[in-house]
């Protein structure tokens, strides 16, 4: 949500920083402790326009329930079904893994893009995302046929969180993170560009991406810890978040040859976009949900079903909301997510994102199996 960074000096100066929410489960789990996610089964329901529902067997989910419910009671607000719902299209029967010539069908590669809000109220949400990643990617590896991944993390402004933090600290101290306040490193080039893949944490320390890219590739050592370093994008970003504009830029001109994200988006790969923000993108990003959809589809050569979109957003305007004051209602972001055949959203206020990502694995698997290579 919108916060002026000058109001939040960092934990070295104040005992707490950003929004607080006593209703949230503040107990966090380390990434290494994530185990196998509970099994999720996706099934088509032709009677509701191909909308899929998820069923979860008796594992513990958000809020400490062991009743089998997912992290949101009714995230799409369309009836009495519990848990995240995915539209996986019409039920066309079993999917043949080979074509008539005996060649393997489906996607062999997946490009994962994570768009993470770096405004002042996002510390707990970034932690929840980092904790859930290890289980999510392990389930992908164990379930989905694709074995070649690109993983890129971007934030929601074109600034430099390290510099913004230092501008605050330098009103009290002569140095910031070892740099003299009169000679702070200035962002330039890719580091000052909206939608560019991140390589450093908010303190300007490298997260360990190998290969010289702004995204992780196969063979990335310490994958979970590297993602955690990147996903915790900090809370000193601009309060006027632009997640959709960042997403469009990251998958558009920035992927051109020689540009900042060169090589990330591959023609023969399924694209999975996950955006996480506690504020609506209404007047910040250029465009609207229809235009954002069109831009993403154009980046995938007009093949809309070669894209999976997942959103973790505010739900106070929905039946049985999880958010009760911690996040804005986000009808435009919800409309964008639901505009895709393989698109859905969940509540950003859920204390545990694992059930949401667990449900996402089955829809990513379906999208991968039905992947259509561009002509």
Short mmCIF file of C-alpha atoms in Angstrom, two decimals:
data_model
loop_
_atom_site.label_atom_id
_atom_site.label_comp_id
_atom_site.label_asym_id
_atom_site.label_seq_id
_atom_site.Cartn_x
_atom_site.Cartn_y
_atom_site.Cartn_z
CA UNK A 1 0.00 0.00 0.00
CA UNK A 2 1.11 3.58 -0.38
CA UNK A 3 3.74 4.65 2.12
CA UNK A 4 6.16 7.56 2.00
CA UNK A 5 9.58 6.05 2.64
CA UNK A 6 10.52 8.99 4.85
CA UNK A 7 7.97 7.82 7.38
CA UNK A 8 9.79 4.52 7.80
CA UNK A 9 13.41 4.84 8.92
CA UNK A 10 14.25 1.09 9.13
CA UNK A 11 14.65 -1.20 12.05
CA UNK A 12 17.92 0.35 13.14
CA UNK A 13 16.00 3.50 14.08
CA UNK A 14 12.55 2.27 15.00
CA UNK A 15 11.37 -0.96 16.64
CA UNK A 16 8.94 -1.62 13.77
CA UNK A 17 8.58 -0.43 10.21
CA UNK A 18 5.63 -0.46 7.81
CA UNK A 19 2.17 -1.83 8.36
CA UNK A 20 1.38 -4.17 11.23
CA UNK A 21 -1.38 -6.71 11.35
CA UNK A 22 -2.03 -8.54 14.55
CA UNK A 23 -4.45 -10.84 12.78
CA UNK A 24 -1.73 -12.21 10.54
CA UNK A 25 0.19 -15.31 11.59
CA UNK A 26 3.59 -13.87 12.30
CA UNK A 27 5.32 -17.20 12.78
CA UNK A 28 7.57 -17.77 9.73
CA UNK A 29 9.12 -20.97 8.43
CA UNK A 30 12.53 -21.18 6.81
CA UNK A 31 12.69 -22.06 3.14
CA UNK A 32 14.61 -25.23 3.85
CA UNK A 33 11.75 -26.56 5.99
CA UNK A 34 9.20 -26.64 3.18
CA UNK A 35 8.23 -30.23 2.48
CA UNK A 36 5.99 -31.89 -0.07
CA UNK A 37 2.91 -29.83 -0.76
CA UNK A 38 -0.54 -31.33 -0.20
CA UNK A 39 -1.99 -32.97 -3.28
CA UNK A 40 -4.25 -30.80 -5.42
CA UNK A 41 -6.47 -32.18 -8.16
CA UNK A 42 -7.81 -29.91 -10.88
CA UNK A 43 -10.90 -30.97 -12.81
CA UNK A 44 -12.94 -29.27 -15.50
CA UNK A 45 -16.57 -28.35 -15.00
CA UNK A 46 -18.20 -27.82 -18.43
CA UNK A 47 -21.35 -26.61 -16.78
CA UNK A 48 -19.57 -23.45 -15.61
CA UNK A 49 -17.78 -22.50 -18.76
CA UNK A 50 -14.77 -24.73 -18.17
CA UNK A 51 -14.01 -23.37 -14.71
CA UNK A 52 -11.94 -25.78 -12.70
CA UNK A 53 -12.17 -26.41 -8.99
CA UNK A 54 -9.55 -27.78 -6.64
CA UNK A 55 -9.92 -30.43 -4.01
CA UNK A 56 -7.47 -30.76 -1.20
CA UNK A 57 -7.18 -33.72 1.07
CA UNK A 58 -6.70 -33.35 4.82
CA UNK A 59 -3.51 -31.35 5.05
CA UNK A 60 -3.04 -28.27 7.11
CA UNK A 61 -3.72 -25.06 5.21
CA UNK A 62 -3.77 -21.33 5.85
CA UNK A 63 -5.10 -20.28 9.18
CA UNK A 64 -4.17 -23.59 10.80
CA UNK A 65 -7.22 -25.45 9.54
CA UNK A 66 -6.98 -29.19 8.95
CA UNK A 67 -10.35 -29.39 7.25
CA UNK A 68 -8.80 -29.44 3.75
CA UNK A 69 -9.79 -25.90 2.83
CA UNK A 70 -7.39 -23.84 0.77
CA UNK A 71 -5.99 -20.46 1.71
CA UNK A 72 -9.03 -18.45 0.67
CA UNK A 73 -12.60 -19.39 1.44
CA UNK A 74 -13.92 -18.22 -1.91
CA UNK A 75 -11.32 -16.23 -3.83
CA UNK A 76 -13.36 -15.75 -6.98
CA UNK A 77 -16.64 -15.05 -5.24
CA UNK A 78 -18.55 -17.33 -7.58
CA UNK A 79 -20.50 -19.80 -5.53
CA UNK A 80 -19.82 -21.98 -2.55
CA UNK A 81 -16.69 -23.82 -3.70
CA UNK A 82 -13.72 -23.45 -1.36
CA UNK A 83 -10.13 -22.90 -2.44
CA UNK A 84 -8.45 -21.31 -5.45
CA UNK A 85 -10.27 -21.89 -8.71
CA UNK A 86 -8.61 -22.20 -12.10
CA UNK A 87 -10.18 -22.00 -15.53
CA UNK A 88 -8.52 -24.83 -17.44
CA UNK A 89 -10.77 -24.68 -20.48
CA UNK A 90 -13.09 -27.33 -21.81
CA UNK A 91 -12.61 -30.98 -20.86
CA UNK A 92 -11.33 -32.62 -24.02
CA UNK A 93 -10.49 -35.96 -22.45
CA UNK A 94 -7.08 -37.50 -21.74
CA UNK A 95 -4.13 -35.64 -23.21
CA UNK A 96 -1.99 -37.68 -25.61
CA UNK A 97 1.65 -36.90 -24.77
CA UNK A 98 2.74 -37.56 -28.37
CA UNK A 99 1.53 -36.35 -31.74
CA UNK A 100 0.80 -38.47 -34.81
CA UNK A 101 4.49 -38.63 -35.75
CA UNK A 102 5.46 -39.95 -32.34
CA UNK A 103 7.17 -36.71 -31.34
CA UNK A 104 6.70 -35.45 -27.80
CA UNK A 105 4.08 -32.73 -27.39
CA UNK A 106 3.73 -30.11 -24.69
CA UNK A 107 6.14 -27.59 -23.27
CA UNK A 108 9.73 -28.53 -22.56
CA UNK A 109 10.58 -25.13 -21.06
CA UNK A 110 8.94 -22.69 -18.62
CA UNK A 111 9.75 -19.01 -18.06
CA UNK A 112 8.68 -17.88 -14.56
CA UNK A 113 8.23 -14.15 -13.93
CA UNK A 114 7.56 -12.90 -10.38
CA UNK A 115 6.38 -9.29 -10.00
CA UNK A 116 6.78 -8.30 -6.34
CA UNK A 117 5.52 -5.07 -4.75
CA UNK A 118 8.39 -3.31 -2.95
CA UNK A 119 6.35 -0.65 -1.14
CA UNK A 120 6.39 -0.06 2.60
CA UNK A 121 3.73 -2.56 3.68
CA UNK A 122 5.05 -5.68 1.96
CA UNK A 123 7.57 -7.25 4.36
CA UNK A 124 5.34 -10.12 5.59
CA UNK A 125 4.06 -10.86 2.10
CA UNK A 126 7.58 -11.08 0.67
CA UNK A 127 8.52 -13.45 3.48
CA UNK A 128 5.48 -15.64 2.76
CA UNK A 129 6.39 -15.74 -0.94
CA UNK A 130 9.99 -16.70 -0.21
CA UNK A 131 8.94 -19.47 2.18
CA UNK A 132 6.48 -20.99 -0.29
CA UNK A 133 8.85 -21.02 -3.28
CA UNK A 134 10.86 -24.13 -2.42
CA UNK A 135 7.77 -26.32 -2.17
CA UNK A 136 6.27 -24.76 -5.29
CA UNK A 137 9.28 -25.31 -7.53
CA UNK A 138 9.80 -28.83 -6.12
CA UNK A 139 6.21 -29.71 -7.02
CA UNK A 140 6.73 -28.25 -10.50
CA UNK A 141 9.83 -30.40 -10.96
CA UNK A 142 8.01 -33.51 -9.77
CA UNK A 143 4.79 -32.93 -11.73
CA UNK A 144 5.31 -30.91 -14.90
CA UNK A 145 7.03 -32.39 -17.95
CA UNK A 146 9.17 -29.30 -18.58
CA UNK A 147 12.67 -29.50 -17.16
CA UNK A 148 14.24 -26.24 -18.40
CA UNK A 149 13.38 -23.13 -16.35
CA UNK A 150 14.08 -19.42 -16.40
CA UNK A 151 13.14 -17.57 -13.19
CA UNK A 152 13.15 -13.78 -13.01
CA UNK A 153 12.07 -11.43 -10.19
CA UNK A 154 11.17 -7.77 -10.75
CA UNK A 155 9.80 -5.09 -8.43
CA UNK A 156 7.14 -2.45 -8.99
CA UNK A 157 9.10 0.78 -9.43
CA UNK A 158 11.99 2.12 -11.45
CA UNK A 159 13.93 3.37 -8.45
CA UNK A 160 16.71 1.91 -6.39
CA UNK A 161 15.64 0.66 -2.96
CA UNK A 162 19.18 0.88 -1.63
CA UNK A 163 19.50 4.54 -2.60
CA UNK A 164 16.08 5.41 -1.21
CA UNK A 165 16.93 3.79 2.11
CA UNK A 166 20.22 5.67 2.24
CA UNK A 167 18.54 8.98 1.54
CA UNK A 168 16.62 8.48 4.76
CA UNK A 169 19.52 7.21 6.84
CA UNK A 170 21.81 9.96 5.64
CA UNK A 171 19.63 12.53 7.36
CA UNK A 172 20.91 11.00 10.63
CA UNK A 173 24.27 9.36 9.83
CA UNK A 174 27.33 10.21 7.69
CA UNK A 175 27.41 6.76 6.06
CA UNK A 176 24.98 4.18 4.68
CA UNK A 177 25.98 0.53 4.29
CA UNK A 178 29.64 1.59 4.24
CA UNK A 179 29.18 4.30 1.59
CA UNK A 180 29.80 7.99 2.44
CA UNK A 181 26.53 9.86 2.22
CA UNK A 182 28.13 12.41 -0.09
CA UNK A 183 29.19 9.68 -2.53
CA UNK A 184 26.35 7.14 -2.74
CA UNK A 185 26.27 4.85 -5.78
CA UNK A 186 23.73 6.17 -8.25
CA UNK A 187 21.51 3.77 -10.21
CA UNK A 188 21.91 3.91 -13.95
CA UNK A 189 21.13 1.84 -17.00
CA UNK A 190 19.30 -1.40 -16.23
CA UNK A 191 19.35 -0.76 -12.48
CA UNK A 192 17.22 2.35 -13.00
CA UNK A 193 14.73 0.73 -15.39
CA UNK A 194 11.19 -0.42 -14.57
CA UNK A 195 10.68 -4.11 -15.28
CA UNK A 196 14.32 -5.15 -15.23
CA UNK A 197 15.26 -8.44 -13.62
CA UNK A 198 16.81 -8.03 -10.19
CA UNK A 199 20.24 -9.38 -9.27
CA UNK A 200 20.77 -7.78 -5.83
CA UNK A 201 19.02 -7.49 -2.50
CA UNK A 202 17.90 -4.10 -1.11
CA UNK A 203 21.29 -3.58 0.57
CA UNK A 204 22.96 -3.71 -2.88
CA UNK A 205 24.53 -7.13 -2.26
CA UNK A 206 24.56 -9.65 -5.11
CA UNK A 207 22.14 -12.58 -4.65
CA UNK A 208 24.33 -15.02 -6.55
CA UNK A 209 22.71 -15.40 -9.96
CA UNK A 210 25.10 -17.32 -12.23
CA UNK A 211 25.55 -16.92 -15.95
CA UNK A 212 25.65 -13.15 -16.18
CA UNK A 213 21.87 -12.84 -16.74
CA UNK A 214 19.17 -11.00 -14.81
CA UNK A 215 17.32 -14.25 -14.26
CA UNK A 216 18.11 -17.73 -12.99
CA UNK A 217 18.63 -20.63 -15.37
CA UNK A 218 19.05 -24.40 -15.04
CA UNK A 219 22.00 -25.23 -12.88
CA UNK A 220 21.52 -22.24 -10.58
CA UNK A 221 23.18 -23.23 -7.28
CA UNK A 222 21.27 -22.69 -4.06
CA UNK A 223 18.07 -22.02 -5.99
CA UNK A 224 15.77 -21.54 -2.98
CA UNK A 225 18.11 -19.20 -1.12
CA UNK A 226 18.85 -17.21 -4.27
CA UNK A 227 15.14 -16.77 -4.92
CA UNK A 228 14.59 -15.73 -1.30
CA UNK A 229 17.30 -13.09 -1.65
CA UNK A 230 15.66 -11.72 -4.81
CA UNK A 231 12.02 -12.01 -3.70
CA UNK A 232 12.62 -9.97 -0.56
CA UNK A 233 12.76 -6.84 -2.69
CA UNK A 234 12.51 -4.57 0.34
CA UNK A 235 9.99 -2.00 1.50
CA UNK A 236 11.62 1.25 0.43
CA UNK A 237 10.13 1.32 -3.06
CA UNK A 238 7.89 3.98 -4.50
CA UNK A 239 4.43 3.95 -2.92
CA UNK A 240 2.87 4.41 -6.37
CA UNK A 241 3.35 0.81 -7.40
CA UNK A 242 3.24 -0.10 -11.10
CA UNK A 243 3.11 -3.90 -11.22
CA UNK A 244 1.34 -4.18 -14.57
CA UNK A 245 3.54 -1.64 -16.32
CA UNK A 246 6.58 -3.44 -14.92
CA UNK A 247 5.24 -6.78 -16.19
CA UNK A 248 4.57 -5.40 -19.67
CA UNK A 249 8.05 -3.88 -19.85
CA UNK A 250 9.73 -7.04 -18.52
CA UNK A 251 8.16 -9.20 -21.24
CA UNK A 252 8.27 -6.56 -23.97
CA UNK A 253 11.06 -4.31 -25.16
CA UNK A 254 13.41 -5.33 -22.35
CA UNK A 255 13.66 -8.85 -23.86
CA UNK A 256 15.03 -7.55 -27.16
CA UNK A 257 18.54 -8.53 -28.17
CA UNK A 258 21.06 -6.65 -26.05
CA UNK A 259 18.39 -5.26 -23.70
CA UNK A 260 18.38 -5.77 -19.93
CA UNK A 261 16.24 -8.95 -19.93
CA UNK A 262 17.67 -10.36 -23.15
CA UNK A 263 17.14 -14.11 -23.37
CA UNK A 264 14.59 -14.45 -20.58
CA UNK A 265 11.47 -14.90 -22.71
CA UNK A 266 11.78 -17.89 -25.01
CA UNK A 267 9.54 -18.53 -27.98
CA UNK A 268 9.16 -22.23 -27.22
CA UNK A 269 8.52 -21.87 -23.47
CA UNK A 270 5.35 -21.63 -21.38
CA UNK A 271 5.18 -18.26 -19.61
CA UNK A 272 4.04 -18.24 -15.96
CA UNK A 273 3.51 -14.76 -14.47
CA UNK A 274 2.93 -14.32 -10.74
CA UNK A 275 2.24 -10.85 -9.36
CA UNK A 276 1.92 -10.01 -5.68
CA UNK A 277 0.75 -6.63 -4.41
CA UNK A 278 -1.46 -5.30 -1.63
CA UNK A 279 -2.72 -2.35 -3.66
CA UNK A 280 -4.86 -1.92 -6.75
CA UNK A 281 -3.08 -0.85 -9.93
CA UNK A 282 -5.59 1.76 -10.98
CA UNK A 283 -3.87 5.03 -11.86
CA UNK A 284 -0.20 4.09 -11.64
CA UNK A 285 0.46 1.78 -14.60
CA UNK A 286 -0.31 2.83 -18.14
CA UNK A 287 -3.20 0.98 -19.73
CA UNK A 288 -6.00 -1.23 -18.44
CA UNK A 289 -6.70 -4.96 -17.98
CA UNK A 290 -7.62 -5.44 -21.66
CA UNK A 291 -4.44 -3.74 -22.82
CA UNK A 292 -2.26 -5.60 -20.30
CA UNK A 293 -3.71 -8.88 -21.53
CA UNK A 294 -3.08 -7.91 -25.15
CA UNK A 295 0.53 -6.96 -24.43
CA UNK A 296 1.27 -10.26 -22.71
CA UNK A 297 -0.43 -12.28 -25.45
CA UNK A 298 1.52 -10.37 -28.11
CA UNK A 299 4.75 -11.26 -26.32
CA UNK A 300 3.75 -14.93 -26.74
CA UNK A 301 3.02 -14.61 -30.46
CA UNK A 302 -0.74 -14.38 -30.02
CA UNK A 303 -1.05 -17.75 -28.26
CA UNK A 304 -3.01 -16.87 -25.12
CA UNK A 305 -3.09 -20.44 -23.83
CA UNK A 306 0.70 -20.48 -23.65
CA UNK A 307 0.44 -18.16 -20.62
CA UNK A 308 -0.44 -18.85 -16.97
CA UNK A 309 -1.24 -15.81 -14.79
CA UNK A 310 -1.37 -15.99 -10.99
CA UNK A 311 -2.16 -13.02 -8.76
CA UNK A 312 -1.95 -12.57 -5.00
CA UNK A 313 -4.00 -9.44 -4.34
CA UNK A 314 -6.38 -7.75 -1.90
CA UNK A 315 -9.87 -9.25 -1.57
CA UNK A 316 -11.88 -7.00 0.84
CA UNK A 317 -14.56 -6.49 -1.82
CA UNK A 318 -15.19 -10.23 -2.15
CA UNK A 319 -17.44 -12.58 -0.17
CA UNK A 320 -15.67 -14.05 2.87
CA UNK A 321 -12.57 -11.88 2.46
CA UNK A 322 -9.28 -12.76 4.10
CA UNK A 323 -8.11 -9.14 4.03
CA UNK A 324 -9.76 -6.97 6.67
CA UNK A 325 -7.98 -3.66 6.22
CA UNK A 326 -4.49 -4.82 5.27
CA UNK A 327 -4.89 -4.53 1.50
CA UNK A 328 -6.90 -2.63 -1.11
CA UNK A 329 -9.61 -4.22 -3.18
CA UNK A 330 -8.15 -4.90 -6.63
CA UNK A 331 -10.92 -5.37 -9.20
CA UNK A 332 -8.69 -4.36 -12.14
CA UNK A 333 -5.96 -6.81 -11.19
CA UNK A 334 -8.57 -9.50 -10.59
CA UNK A 335 -10.10 -8.80 -14.02
CA UNK A 336 -6.67 -9.12 -15.62
CA UNK A 337 -5.94 -12.47 -13.98
CA UNK A 338 -9.35 -13.87 -14.83
CA UNK A 339 -9.04 -12.77 -18.46
CA UNK A 340 -6.70 -15.71 -19.15
CA UNK A 341 -7.75 -19.29 -19.78
CA UNK A 342 -5.09 -20.34 -17.27
CA UNK A 343 -5.43 -17.44 -14.86
CA UNK A 344 -6.52 -16.99 -11.28
CA UNK A 345 -5.90 -15.06 -8.07
CA UNK A 346 -5.77 -15.61 -4.33
CA UNK A 347 -5.73 -13.40 -1.26
CA UNK A 348 -2.47 -11.68 -0.44
CA UNK A 349 -3.57 -11.64 3.20
CA UNK A 350 -3.42 -15.43 3.55
CA UNK A 351 -0.71 -16.24 6.10
CA UNK A 352 0.45 -19.21 4.02
CA UNK A 353 0.77 -19.09 0.23
CA UNK A 354 1.65 -22.78 -0.16
CA UNK A 355 -1.96 -23.94 -0.78
CA UNK A 356 -2.37 -21.35 -3.53
CA UNK A 357 0.84 -22.36 -5.28
CA UNK A 358 0.06 -26.03 -4.71
CA UNK A 359 -3.19 -25.58 -6.62
CA UNK A 360 -1.31 -23.68 -9.32
CA UNK A 361 0.91 -26.68 -10.06
CA UNK A 362 -1.95 -28.68 -11.60
CA UNK A 363 -3.02 -25.85 -13.89
CA UNK A 364 0.59 -25.21 -14.96
CA UNK A 365 0.83 -28.91 -15.73
CA UNK A 366 -2.32 -28.75 -17.86
CA UNK A 367 -1.10 -25.63 -19.68
CA UNK A 368 2.24 -27.30 -20.32
CA UNK A 369 0.65 -30.45 -21.75
CA UNK A 370 -1.53 -28.41 -24.12
CA UNK A 371 1.28 -26.01 -25.07
CA UNK A 372 1.19 -25.00 -28.74
CA UNK A 373 4.59 -24.11 -30.23
CA UNK A 374 4.44 -20.89 -32.31
CA UNK A 375 4.41 -21.48 -36.03
#
